[in-house]
Short mmCIF file of C-alpha atoms in Angstrom, two decimals:
data_model
loop_
_atom_site.label_atom_id
_atom_site.label_comp_id
_atom_site.label_asym_id
_atom_site.label_seq_id
_atom_site.Cartn_x
_atom_site.Cartn_y
_atom_site.Cartn_z
CA ALA E 1 0.00 0.00 0.00
CA GLU E 2 2.90 2.25 0.76
CA GLU E 3 4.34 1.57 -2.70
CA ARG E 4 0.99 2.40 -4.25
CA GLY E 5 0.91 5.58 -2.21
CA ASP E 6 4.38 6.47 -3.50
CA GLU E 7 3.28 5.66 -7.07
CA LEU E 8 0.16 7.76 -6.61
CA ASP E 9 2.25 10.61 -5.22
CA GLU E 10 4.65 10.27 -8.13
CA LEU E 11 1.79 10.14 -10.66
CA SER E 12 0.14 13.08 -8.91
CA SER E 13 3.42 15.00 -9.15
CA MET E 14 3.67 14.13 -12.85
CA VAL E 15 0.08 15.27 -13.45
CA ASP E 16 0.83 18.52 -11.60
CA ALA E 17 4.00 18.97 -13.67
CA LEU E 18 2.05 18.31 -16.89
CA LYS E 19 -0.63 20.78 -15.82
CA ALA E 20 2.02 23.38 -14.98
CA SER E 21 3.77 22.69 -18.29
CA SER E 22 0.45 22.88 -20.12
CA GLN E 23 -0.37 26.16 -18.36
CA LYS E 24 3.10 27.48 -19.18
CA ASP E 25 2.66 26.44 -22.83
CA LYS E 26 -0.75 28.11 -22.86
CA VAL E 27 0.73 31.34 -21.45
CA ASN E 28 3.64 31.15 -23.89
CA GLY E 29 1.16 30.55 -26.73
CA GLU E 30 -0.89 33.58 -25.67
CA VAL E 31 2.28 35.67 -25.43
CA ALA E 32 3.40 34.44 -28.86
CA SER E 33 -0.07 35.15 -30.25
CA ALA E 34 -0.03 38.66 -28.75
CA ARG E 35 3.42 39.27 -30.24
CA ALA E 36 2.21 38.00 -33.61
CA HIS E 37 -0.80 40.32 -33.42
CA ASP E 38 1.50 43.22 -32.53
CA GLU E 39 3.77 42.37 -35.47
CA VAL E 40 0.74 42.19 -37.76
CA ARG E 41 -0.41 45.62 -36.54
CA VAL E 42 3.07 47.03 -37.13
CA LEU E 43 3.15 45.55 -40.63
CA GLU E 44 -0.35 46.86 -41.34
CA GLY E 45 0.79 50.29 -40.17
CA THR E 46 3.85 50.06 -42.42
CA VAL E 47 1.73 49.04 -45.40
CA LEU E 48 -0.73 51.84 -44.70
CA GLY E 49 2.15 54.32 -44.40
CA LEU E 50 3.61 53.10 -47.69
CA ARG E 51 0.23 53.39 -49.37
CA GLU E 52 -0.23 56.91 -48.05
CA SER E 53 3.27 57.97 -49.09
CA SER E 54 2.75 56.37 -52.51
CA ALA E 55 -0.54 58.22 -52.87
CA GLU E 56 1.17 61.47 -51.83
CA ALA E 57 3.99 60.83 -54.28
CA LEU E 58 1.47 60.14 -57.06
CA LEU E 59 -0.43 63.31 -56.23
CA ALA E 60 2.81 65.31 -56.21
CA GLU E 61 3.81 63.79 -59.55
CA ARG E 62 0.38 64.52 -60.98
CA TRP E 63 0.54 68.11 -59.74
CA ARG E 64 4.01 68.48 -61.28
CA ALA E 65 2.81 67.05 -64.59
CA GLU E 66 -0.21 69.37 -64.60
CA SER E 67 2.06 72.31 -63.78
CA LEU E 68 4.37 71.37 -66.65
CA GLU E 69 1.38 71.04 -68.99
CA ALA E 70 0.12 74.45 -67.92
CA ALA E 71 3.58 75.97 -68.37
CA ALA E 72 3.89 74.37 -71.81
CA ALA E 73 0.46 75.66 -72.82
CA GLU E 74 1.35 79.12 -71.54
CA SER E 75 4.67 79.04 -73.41
CA PHE E 76 2.90 77.94 -76.58
CA GLU E 77 0.39 80.78 -76.21
CA GLU E 78 3.26 83.24 -75.71
CA PHE E 79 4.97 81.78 -78.78
CA GLU E 80 1.78 82.24 -80.81
CA VAL E 81 1.53 85.88 -79.65
CA LEU E 82 5.17 86.50 -80.55
CA LEU E 83 4.70 84.84 -83.93
CA ARG E 84 1.62 86.96 -84.69
CA GLU E 85 3.53 90.07 -83.59
CA ARG E 86 6.47 89.15 -85.82
CA LEU E 87 4.12 88.60 -88.78
CA ARG E 88 2.50 91.97 -88.09
CA TRP E 89 5.92 93.67 -88.02
CA ARG E 90 6.91 91.99 -91.29
CA SER E 91 3.67 93.21 -92.84
CA LEU E 92 4.39 96.73 -91.60
CA GLU E 93 7.97 96.52 -92.90
CA ALA E 94 6.66 95.43 -96.30
CA THR E 95 4.14 98.28 -96.31
CA VAL E 96 6.84 100.81 -95.36
CA ALA E 97 9.19 99.38 -97.99
CA GLU E 98 6.47 99.64 -100.65
CA SER E 99 5.70 103.20 -99.54
CA LEU E 100 9.38 104.16 -99.73
CA GLU E 101 9.71 102.57 -103.17
CA ALA E 102 6.63 104.49 -104.33
CA ARG E 103 8.04 107.79 -102.98
CA GLU E 104 11.42 107.11 -104.56
CA ALA E 105 9.71 106.38 -107.86
CA ALA E 106 7.65 109.56 -107.55
CA MET E 107 10.76 111.60 -106.74
CA ALA E 108 12.60 110.07 -109.67
CA VAL E 109 9.71 111.05 -111.96
CA GLU E 110 9.74 114.61 -110.55
CA LEU E 111 13.47 114.89 -111.04
CA GLN E 112 13.14 113.80 -114.67
CA ASP E 113 10.55 116.48 -115.32
#
């Protein structure tokens, strides 16, 4: 009976050790799970930050492209104005040249008379 008592005590100790080990594993599993959840939250935050910075970069690039388009359109409009002005000046130069030629011709006719 004493041997059975010792065996029961030993088995009881083993059961207690298994329970303690099981409880420790459970706690370690919960800690590992909490760490994994924290890591997932950090990664989600990183992904969100990357998405936001990518969106900001895209918006900045779009704004820059629109600014360049506007500047190009403005430059083209200025070029058109300058071209029209140059054509107007050439027309005026031609008119003045024709007028001078006509006066010179008239003066030459008067001198011959």
